[in-house]
Amino acid sequence: MGKTLHEIAEQLKAANKKVQLIYAFNGTGKTRLSREFRLLVDPKDSETDVEAENSAVKVIYYNAFTEDLFYWDNDLDGDIERKLVIRPNSFTRWILAEQGKDQHTIRNFRHFSNTKILPKFSEDFSSVTFSLPHDAGVIENLKISKGEERNFIWSLFYSLLEQVIAELKESEPENRDTHIFDELEYVFIDDPVSSLDDNHLIELAVKLALLISESQGLRFVITTHSPLFYNVLFNELNKKSCYLLVREKDGTFELLEKSGDSNHSFTYHLHLKRIIERAIKNDAIEKYHFTLLRNLYEKTSNFLGYPRWSELLPDDRVNYYNRIIQFTSHSTLSTDMVPDPTEPEKQIVKFLLDHLVSTYSFWQEAPANEQP
């Protein structure tokens, strides 16, 4: 029997470490953990997390709830004046209106997104529009992609974090521009890298590690599903504690302490392989195992230098198996969301795993060393 996420949050808080770095697969519960941790450190009555004016905070965080501070006004009547609206809150008001970091945020966004898209804040910083210059002119009021939107929100949070750390370097509170962060203890960052390419991901990890090293008196909890992001932070940060967050079958959780980077501690691809093997052995294959199987194919193809993971599929039926994995792992129709695959589908999982392992020279463990 494992722990609840609230108990995991208590464990993180009780550890009292400068940096706690957590690796977990997508869907494990990283965002819910960040929520539990925030409520544990700094309970609020408001479910929207919009802070009261000049209310001192003990934790700031970046996660899916941060994105809820932003929503699109798509101008359904005119379909012209599309804008990203910012819900009223003390954080964005302070960093944009009071600290004037709007242009800094825009530069961060354009750099990390590697884009020519130009954000423009409204005069009162209650919304932002986007334009795209091109050879024939400028596309105004552009609705950016979800990935670009996440990068923009992260860029704003990153600007906030930079300024907060700079503010707290002033040892005399009476000399600070604001007292909102005087009681700040924790920063919780949940997966800021989902939309970044590898080069910008590495750069962000290095810059974030440097920012953390410059902070005084703050403690950080960082969760990620990216082995690369984890590895860079692992190597850049000193005095960190590292964990693997695991969700058990009964819905409880374990926070397993690790001593190396993801390649040594988690063996990411081998972990995926063992999960699928265990499901096959116990006749417990569910639809999500197709997603894990695809992920394992992707990791193997990247390591071997294949441009597409589907090139690792059996030659005689590449298109068929590709369609099976694509459809099963990305199904969006409600009628397809059935947890139990058919027997033929279960056999496909076993066949494709065996094919990958035997064809591409996975190391074979002795039976005595098999994981249960």
Short mmCIF file of C-alpha atoms in Angstrom, two decimals:
data_model
loop_
_atom_site.label_atom_id
_atom_site.label_comp_id
_atom_site.label_asym_id
_atom_site.label_seq_id
_atom_site.Cartn_x
_atom_site.Cartn_y
_atom_site.Cartn_z
CA MET A 1 0.00 0.00 0.00
CA GLY A 2 1.47 3.32 -1.12
CA LYS A 3 0.70 6.90 -0.14
CA THR A 4 -1.83 9.51 -1.17
CA LEU A 5 -0.60 12.56 -3.07
CA HIS A 6 -1.25 14.61 0.04
CA GLU A 7 1.12 12.33 1.95
CA ILE A 8 3.70 12.63 -0.84
CA ALA A 9 3.38 16.42 -0.57
CA GLU A 10 3.93 16.17 3.18
CA GLN A 11 7.03 14.06 2.53
CA LEU A 12 8.44 16.71 0.18
CA LYS A 13 7.74 19.50 2.62
CA ALA A 14 9.24 17.61 5.56
CA ALA A 15 12.44 16.92 3.58
CA ASN A 16 13.27 20.64 3.72
CA LYS A 17 15.66 20.40 0.73
CA LYS A 18 16.90 23.23 -1.49
CA VAL A 19 15.91 21.37 -4.69
CA GLN A 20 13.78 18.26 -5.12
CA LEU A 21 13.77 16.93 -8.68
CA ILE A 22 11.04 14.44 -9.57
CA TYR A 23 10.73 12.34 -12.71
CA ALA A 24 7.37 10.77 -13.61
CA PHE A 25 5.58 9.54 -16.70
CA ASN A 26 2.78 11.64 -18.12
CA GLY A 27 -0.50 10.86 -16.39
CA THR A 28 1.14 9.79 -13.14
CA GLY A 29 -0.18 12.74 -11.14
CA LYS A 30 2.46 15.50 -11.29
CA THR A 31 -0.07 18.31 -11.67
CA ARG A 32 -2.26 16.99 -8.86
CA LEU A 33 0.83 16.69 -6.68
CA SER A 34 1.70 20.34 -7.34
CA ARG A 35 -1.83 21.28 -6.30
CA GLU A 36 -1.65 19.23 -3.09
CA PHE A 37 1.72 20.74 -2.27
CA ARG A 38 0.49 24.28 -2.81
CA LEU A 39 -2.57 23.73 -0.62
CA LEU A 40 -0.38 22.18 2.07
CA VAL A 41 2.10 25.07 2.15
CA ASP A 42 -0.30 27.95 1.56
CA PRO A 43 -4.02 27.06 1.79
CA LYS A 44 -6.41 29.45 0.08
CA ASP A 45 -10.18 29.64 0.09
CA SER A 46 -10.34 30.60 -3.57
CA GLU A 47 -10.43 27.76 -6.07
CA THR A 48 -9.19 30.06 -8.81
CA ASP A 49 -5.88 30.81 -7.08
CA VAL A 50 -6.25 34.52 -7.75
CA GLU A 51 -4.42 36.18 -4.90
CA ALA A 52 -5.84 39.08 -2.95
CA GLU A 53 -4.22 42.48 -3.34
CA ASN A 54 -0.91 42.66 -1.41
CA SER A 55 -1.55 39.23 0.12
CA ALA A 56 1.77 37.63 1.06
CA VAL A 57 2.30 34.18 -0.47
CA LYS A 58 4.40 31.24 0.66
CA VAL A 59 4.51 29.32 -2.63
CA ILE A 60 4.34 30.18 -6.30
CA TYR A 61 3.91 27.50 -8.91
CA TYR A 62 3.75 26.78 -12.60
CA ASN A 63 1.37 24.02 -13.68
CA ALA A 64 -1.89 23.45 -15.56
CA PHE A 65 -3.68 25.69 -13.07
CA THR A 66 -1.35 28.53 -14.05
CA GLU A 67 -2.64 28.16 -17.61
CA ASP A 68 -6.17 28.62 -16.29
CA LEU A 69 -5.33 32.28 -15.62
CA PHE A 70 -5.40 32.70 -19.40
CA TYR A 71 -8.30 32.10 -21.80
CA TRP A 72 -9.15 33.00 -25.38
CA ASP A 73 -11.70 35.57 -26.50
CA ASN A 74 -12.16 34.37 -30.08
CA ASP A 75 -14.48 37.21 -31.14
CA LEU A 76 -17.15 34.76 -32.30
CA ASP A 77 -19.25 37.53 -33.84
CA GLY A 78 -16.60 39.25 -35.94
CA ASP A 79 -13.90 36.55 -35.96
CA ILE A 80 -11.31 39.34 -36.09
CA GLU A 81 -10.35 40.64 -32.64
CA ARG A 82 -8.97 37.42 -31.19
CA LYS A 83 -7.04 37.88 -27.94
CA LEU A 84 -5.67 35.93 -25.00
CA VAL A 85 -7.33 37.29 -21.86
CA ILE A 86 -5.48 37.37 -18.52
CA ARG A 87 -7.67 36.85 -15.48
CA PRO A 88 -7.11 39.55 -12.82
CA ASN A 89 -4.39 38.45 -10.39
CA SER A 90 -1.66 40.12 -8.37
CA PHE A 91 1.21 38.17 -9.97
CA THR A 92 0.83 39.25 -13.63
CA ARG A 93 -0.21 42.73 -12.55
CA TRP A 94 2.98 43.09 -10.52
CA ILE A 95 5.40 41.72 -13.14
CA LEU A 96 3.81 43.52 -16.12
CA ALA A 97 2.26 46.76 -14.87
CA GLU A 98 4.50 47.50 -11.88
CA GLN A 99 7.82 45.97 -12.95
CA GLY A 100 7.45 46.64 -16.68
CA LYS A 101 8.63 43.19 -17.75
CA ASP A 102 6.30 42.90 -20.73
CA GLN A 103 9.07 43.32 -23.31
CA HIS A 104 11.29 40.91 -21.38
CA THR A 105 8.48 38.34 -21.47
CA ILE A 106 8.04 38.87 -25.21
CA ARG A 107 11.77 38.34 -25.83
CA ASN A 108 11.74 35.14 -23.79
CA PHE A 109 8.74 33.85 -25.72
CA ARG A 110 10.20 34.59 -29.15
CA HIS A 111 13.53 33.09 -28.17
CA PHE A 112 12.34 29.84 -26.59
CA SER A 113 9.65 29.34 -29.24
CA ASN A 114 12.07 30.20 -32.05
CA THR A 115 9.28 32.16 -33.70
CA LYS A 116 8.62 35.48 -35.43
CA ILE A 117 5.22 35.76 -33.76
CA LEU A 118 4.99 39.09 -31.93
CA PRO A 119 2.84 39.37 -28.78
CA LYS A 120 1.36 42.76 -27.85
CA PHE A 121 -0.10 43.47 -24.42
CA SER A 122 -3.10 45.73 -23.99
CA GLU A 123 -2.49 49.02 -22.20
CA ASP A 124 -3.93 47.70 -18.94
CA PHE A 125 -2.23 44.28 -19.36
CA SER A 126 -5.57 42.48 -19.21
CA SER A 127 -5.04 40.72 -22.55
CA VAL A 128 -2.49 40.05 -25.27
CA THR A 129 -2.81 39.79 -29.06
CA PHE A 130 -0.43 38.10 -31.49
CA SER A 131 0.72 39.09 -34.97
CA LEU A 132 2.94 37.40 -37.53
CA PRO A 133 5.06 39.47 -39.94
CA HIS A 134 5.66 37.91 -43.35
CA ASP A 135 6.76 38.96 -46.84
CA ALA A 136 3.30 40.19 -47.87
CA GLY A 137 2.60 42.12 -44.69
CA VAL A 138 1.41 41.18 -41.20
CA ILE A 139 -1.20 38.70 -40.02
CA GLU A 140 -2.96 40.45 -37.15
CA ASN A 141 -4.89 38.96 -34.22
CA LEU A 142 -3.46 35.51 -34.78
CA LYS A 143 -4.65 32.64 -32.64
CA ILE A 144 -1.47 30.80 -31.74
CA SER A 145 -1.18 27.05 -31.24
CA LYS A 146 -1.62 25.42 -27.84
CA GLY A 147 2.09 24.71 -27.68
CA GLU A 148 2.94 28.35 -28.44
CA GLU A 149 0.39 29.45 -25.86
CA ARG A 150 2.06 27.27 -23.21
CA ASN A 151 5.45 28.69 -24.13
CA PHE A 152 4.07 32.22 -23.78
CA ILE A 153 2.60 31.48 -20.33
CA TRP A 154 5.86 29.84 -19.25
CA SER A 155 7.83 32.87 -20.51
CA LEU A 156 5.65 35.13 -18.36
CA PHE A 157 6.12 32.88 -15.33
CA TYR A 158 9.87 32.71 -15.95
CA SER A 159 10.03 36.53 -16.07
CA LEU A 160 8.10 36.59 -12.81
CA LEU A 161 10.46 34.09 -11.21
CA GLU A 162 13.53 36.05 -12.32
CA GLN A 163 12.14 39.24 -10.83
CA VAL A 164 11.01 37.57 -7.60
CA ILE A 165 14.49 36.16 -7.02
CA ALA A 166 16.05 39.53 -7.80
CA GLU A 167 13.61 41.17 -5.37
CA LEU A 168 14.43 38.76 -2.54
CA LYS A 169 18.15 39.48 -2.90
CA GLU A 170 17.38 42.77 -1.18
CA SER A 171 18.06 41.75 2.41
CA GLU A 172 16.09 44.66 3.88
CA PRO A 173 12.37 44.04 3.26
CA GLU A 174 11.54 47.74 3.60
CA ASN A 175 13.67 48.44 0.52
CA ARG A 176 11.78 46.00 -1.70
CA ASP A 177 9.27 47.15 -4.33
CA THR A 178 6.64 44.76 -3.00
CA HIS A 179 6.00 42.77 0.16
CA ILE A 180 3.91 40.07 -1.56
CA PHE A 181 6.90 37.71 -1.63
CA ASP A 182 8.38 38.48 1.79
CA GLU A 183 7.11 35.15 3.15
CA LEU A 184 7.79 33.12 0.01
CA GLU A 185 9.25 29.69 0.83
CA TYR A 186 8.70 27.41 -2.18
CA VAL A 187 8.62 27.42 -5.96
CA PHE A 188 6.90 24.41 -7.57
CA ILE A 189 7.50 23.95 -11.31
CA ASP A 190 5.55 21.24 -13.12
CA ASP A 191 6.75 20.29 -16.62
CA PRO A 192 7.58 23.59 -18.37
CA VAL A 193 9.10 21.84 -21.41
CA SER A 194 6.28 20.06 -23.22
CA SER A 195 6.43 22.37 -26.25
CA LEU A 196 10.16 23.09 -26.52
CA ASP A 197 12.59 21.53 -28.97
CA ASP A 198 15.64 19.80 -27.51
CA ASN A 199 18.04 22.73 -27.98
CA HIS A 200 15.81 25.23 -26.22
CA LEU A 201 14.91 22.63 -23.60
CA ILE A 202 18.57 22.22 -22.69
CA GLU A 203 19.10 25.98 -22.65
CA LEU A 204 16.07 26.48 -20.41
CA ALA A 205 17.25 23.80 -17.98
CA VAL A 206 20.70 25.44 -17.74
CA LYS A 207 19.21 28.91 -17.21
CA LEU A 208 16.73 27.61 -14.65
CA ALA A 209 19.50 25.86 -12.72
CA LEU A 210 21.52 29.08 -12.69
CA LEU A 211 18.50 31.03 -11.47
CA ILE A 212 17.94 28.50 -8.68
CA SER A 213 21.59 28.75 -7.62
CA GLU A 214 21.20 32.53 -7.34
CA SER A 215 18.08 32.32 -5.17
CA GLN A 216 18.36 32.90 -1.45
CA GLY A 217 16.20 31.11 1.08
CA LEU A 218 13.87 29.52 -1.48
CA ARG A 219 13.22 25.80 -1.93
CA PHE A 220 12.27 24.30 -5.29
CA VAL A 221 10.26 21.26 -6.34
CA ILE A 222 10.53 20.47 -10.06
CA THR A 223 8.62 17.67 -11.79
CA THR A 224 9.08 16.51 -15.37
CA HIS A 225 8.35 13.67 -17.78
CA SER A 226 11.33 14.58 -19.98
CA PRO A 227 14.47 12.47 -19.43
CA LEU A 228 16.57 15.12 -21.21
CA PHE A 229 15.29 18.00 -19.05
CA TYR A 230 15.77 15.88 -15.95
CA ASN A 231 19.33 14.94 -16.91
CA VAL A 232 20.42 18.52 -17.60
CA LEU A 233 19.00 19.73 -14.28
CA PHE A 234 20.57 16.75 -12.51
CA ASN A 235 24.00 17.69 -13.83
CA GLU A 236 23.61 21.45 -13.38
CA LEU A 237 22.18 21.54 -9.87
CA ASN A 238 24.03 21.01 -6.64
CA LYS A 239 22.51 19.79 -3.36
CA LYS A 240 19.45 18.29 -5.00
CA SER A 241 17.36 15.28 -4.01
CA CYS A 242 16.09 13.14 -6.88
CA TYR A 243 13.02 10.94 -7.06
CA LEU A 244 10.87 8.79 -9.31
CA LEU A 245 7.13 9.24 -8.73
CA VAL A 246 5.25 5.99 -9.34
CA ARG A 247 1.50 5.35 -9.30
CA GLU A 248 0.51 1.92 -8.05
CA LYS A 249 -2.36 -0.19 -9.40
CA ASP A 250 -4.52 0.66 -6.38
CA GLY A 251 -4.24 4.39 -7.12
CA THR A 252 -1.70 5.13 -4.40
CA PHE A 253 1.78 6.53 -5.02
CA GLU A 254 5.42 5.94 -4.16
CA LEU A 255 8.21 8.51 -4.21
CA LEU A 256 11.37 6.49 -4.82
CA GLU A 257 14.68 8.18 -4.07
CA LYS A 258 17.26 7.94 -6.88
CA SER A 259 20.96 8.73 -6.95
CA GLY A 260 21.77 9.13 -10.64
CA ASP A 261 20.48 10.73 -13.80
CA SER A 262 17.55 9.19 -15.64
CA ASN A 263 19.80 6.95 -17.74
CA HIS A 264 21.26 5.32 -14.62
CA SER A 265 18.34 5.58 -12.19
CA PHE A 266 15.25 5.11 -14.31
CA THR A 267 16.43 3.29 -17.46
CA TYR A 268 13.46 4.92 -19.12
CA HIS A 269 13.12 2.57 -22.08
CA LEU A 270 13.71 -0.53 -19.92
CA HIS A 271 11.11 0.69 -17.46
CA LEU A 272 8.57 0.94 -20.28
CA LYS A 273 9.58 -2.51 -21.49
CA ARG A 274 9.08 -4.04 -18.03
CA ILE A 275 5.67 -2.42 -17.60
CA ILE A 276 4.47 -3.95 -20.87
CA GLU A 277 6.08 -7.33 -20.12
CA ARG A 278 4.40 -7.42 -16.72
CA ALA A 279 1.02 -6.62 -18.28
CA ILE A 280 1.49 -9.40 -20.84
CA LYS A 281 2.54 -11.90 -18.18
CA ASN A 282 -0.44 -11.06 -15.95
CA ASP A 283 -2.91 -10.81 -18.85
CA ALA A 284 -3.55 -7.23 -17.74
CA ILE A 285 -3.05 -5.35 -21.02
CA GLU A 286 -5.09 -2.15 -21.29
CA LYS A 287 -5.39 0.43 -24.04
CA TYR A 288 -2.73 2.69 -22.51
CA HIS A 289 -0.14 -0.06 -23.06
CA PHE A 290 -0.35 0.76 -26.78
CA THR A 291 0.78 4.29 -25.89
CA LEU A 292 3.69 2.89 -23.87
CA LEU A 293 4.57 0.52 -26.74
CA ARG A 294 4.61 3.42 -29.20
CA ASN A 295 6.78 5.40 -26.76
CA LEU A 296 9.20 2.49 -26.52
CA TYR A 297 9.40 2.30 -30.33
CA GLU A 298 10.00 6.07 -30.48
CA LYS A 299 12.82 5.96 -27.92
CA THR A 300 14.46 3.03 -29.69
CA SER A 301 14.24 4.65 -33.13
CA ASN A 302 15.73 7.90 -31.78
CA PHE A 303 18.61 6.00 -30.20
CA LEU A 304 19.30 4.03 -33.39
CA GLY A 305 18.97 7.09 -35.65
CA TYR A 306 15.82 6.13 -37.57
CA PRO A 307 13.85 9.16 -38.82
CA ARG A 308 10.48 7.49 -38.03
CA TRP A 309 9.61 4.99 -35.33
CA SER A 310 7.35 3.11 -37.75
CA GLU A 311 10.47 1.99 -39.66
CA LEU A 312 11.14 -0.43 -36.79
CA LEU A 313 7.85 -2.27 -37.38
CA PRO A 314 7.83 -5.65 -39.17
CA ASP A 315 8.33 -5.09 -42.89
CA ASP A 316 5.49 -7.28 -44.10
CA ARG A 317 2.70 -5.34 -42.34
CA VAL A 318 4.13 -1.90 -41.49
CA ASN A 319 1.02 0.07 -42.46
CA TYR A 320 -1.31 -2.26 -40.59
CA TYR A 321 0.62 -2.21 -37.31
CA ASN A 322 1.23 1.53 -37.62
CA ARG A 323 -2.52 2.15 -37.94
CA ILE A 324 -3.26 -0.14 -34.98
CA ILE A 325 -0.83 1.66 -32.68
CA GLN A 326 -1.76 5.14 -33.90
CA PHE A 327 -5.51 4.55 -33.57
CA THR A 328 -5.35 2.78 -30.22
CA SER A 329 -2.94 5.22 -28.58
CA HIS A 330 -4.61 8.38 -29.91
CA SER A 331 -8.27 7.41 -29.97
CA THR A 332 -10.55 10.36 -29.12
CA LEU A 333 -14.02 8.96 -29.77
CA SER A 334 -15.92 8.12 -26.61
CA THR A 335 -16.95 4.77 -28.06
CA ASP A 336 -13.28 3.85 -28.37
CA MET A 337 -12.36 4.60 -24.78
CA VAL A 338 -12.65 1.03 -23.55
CA PRO A 339 -9.87 -0.03 -21.15
CA ASP A 340 -9.81 -3.71 -22.15
CA PRO A 341 -8.43 -4.52 -25.62
CA THR A 342 -9.65 -7.53 -27.55
CA GLU A 343 -7.64 -10.74 -27.49
CA PRO A 344 -6.20 -10.10 -30.99
CA GLU A 345 -5.12 -6.63 -29.85
CA LYS A 346 -3.41 -8.13 -26.80
CA GLN A 347 -1.55 -10.51 -29.08
CA ILE A 348 -0.41 -7.57 -31.22
CA VAL A 349 1.13 -5.92 -28.15
CA LYS A 350 3.05 -9.11 -27.34
CA PHE A 351 4.09 -9.67 -30.94
CA LEU A 352 5.35 -6.10 -31.48
CA LEU A 353 7.24 -6.07 -28.18
CA ASP A 354 8.89 -9.40 -28.98
CA HIS A 355 9.75 -8.11 -32.46
CA LEU A 356 11.38 -4.96 -31.07
CA VAL A 357 13.34 -6.81 -28.40
CA SER A 358 14.60 -9.60 -30.64
CA THR A 359 15.28 -7.56 -33.78
CA TYR A 360 17.03 -4.56 -32.25
CA SER A 361 19.29 -6.34 -29.77
CA PHE A 362 17.77 -5.49 -26.40
CA TRP A 363 19.78 -7.05 -23.60
CA GLN A 364 18.01 -10.19 -22.36
CA GLU A 365 17.86 -10.66 -18.60
CA ALA A 366 18.23 -14.13 -17.18
CA PRO A 367 14.89 -15.62 -16.05
CA ALA A 368 16.04 -15.60 -12.41
CA ASN A 369 16.41 -11.86 -12.57
CA GLU A 370 12.99 -11.18 -14.01
CA GLN A 371 10.95 -8.51 -12.31
CA PRO A 372 7.68 -9.86 -10.86
#
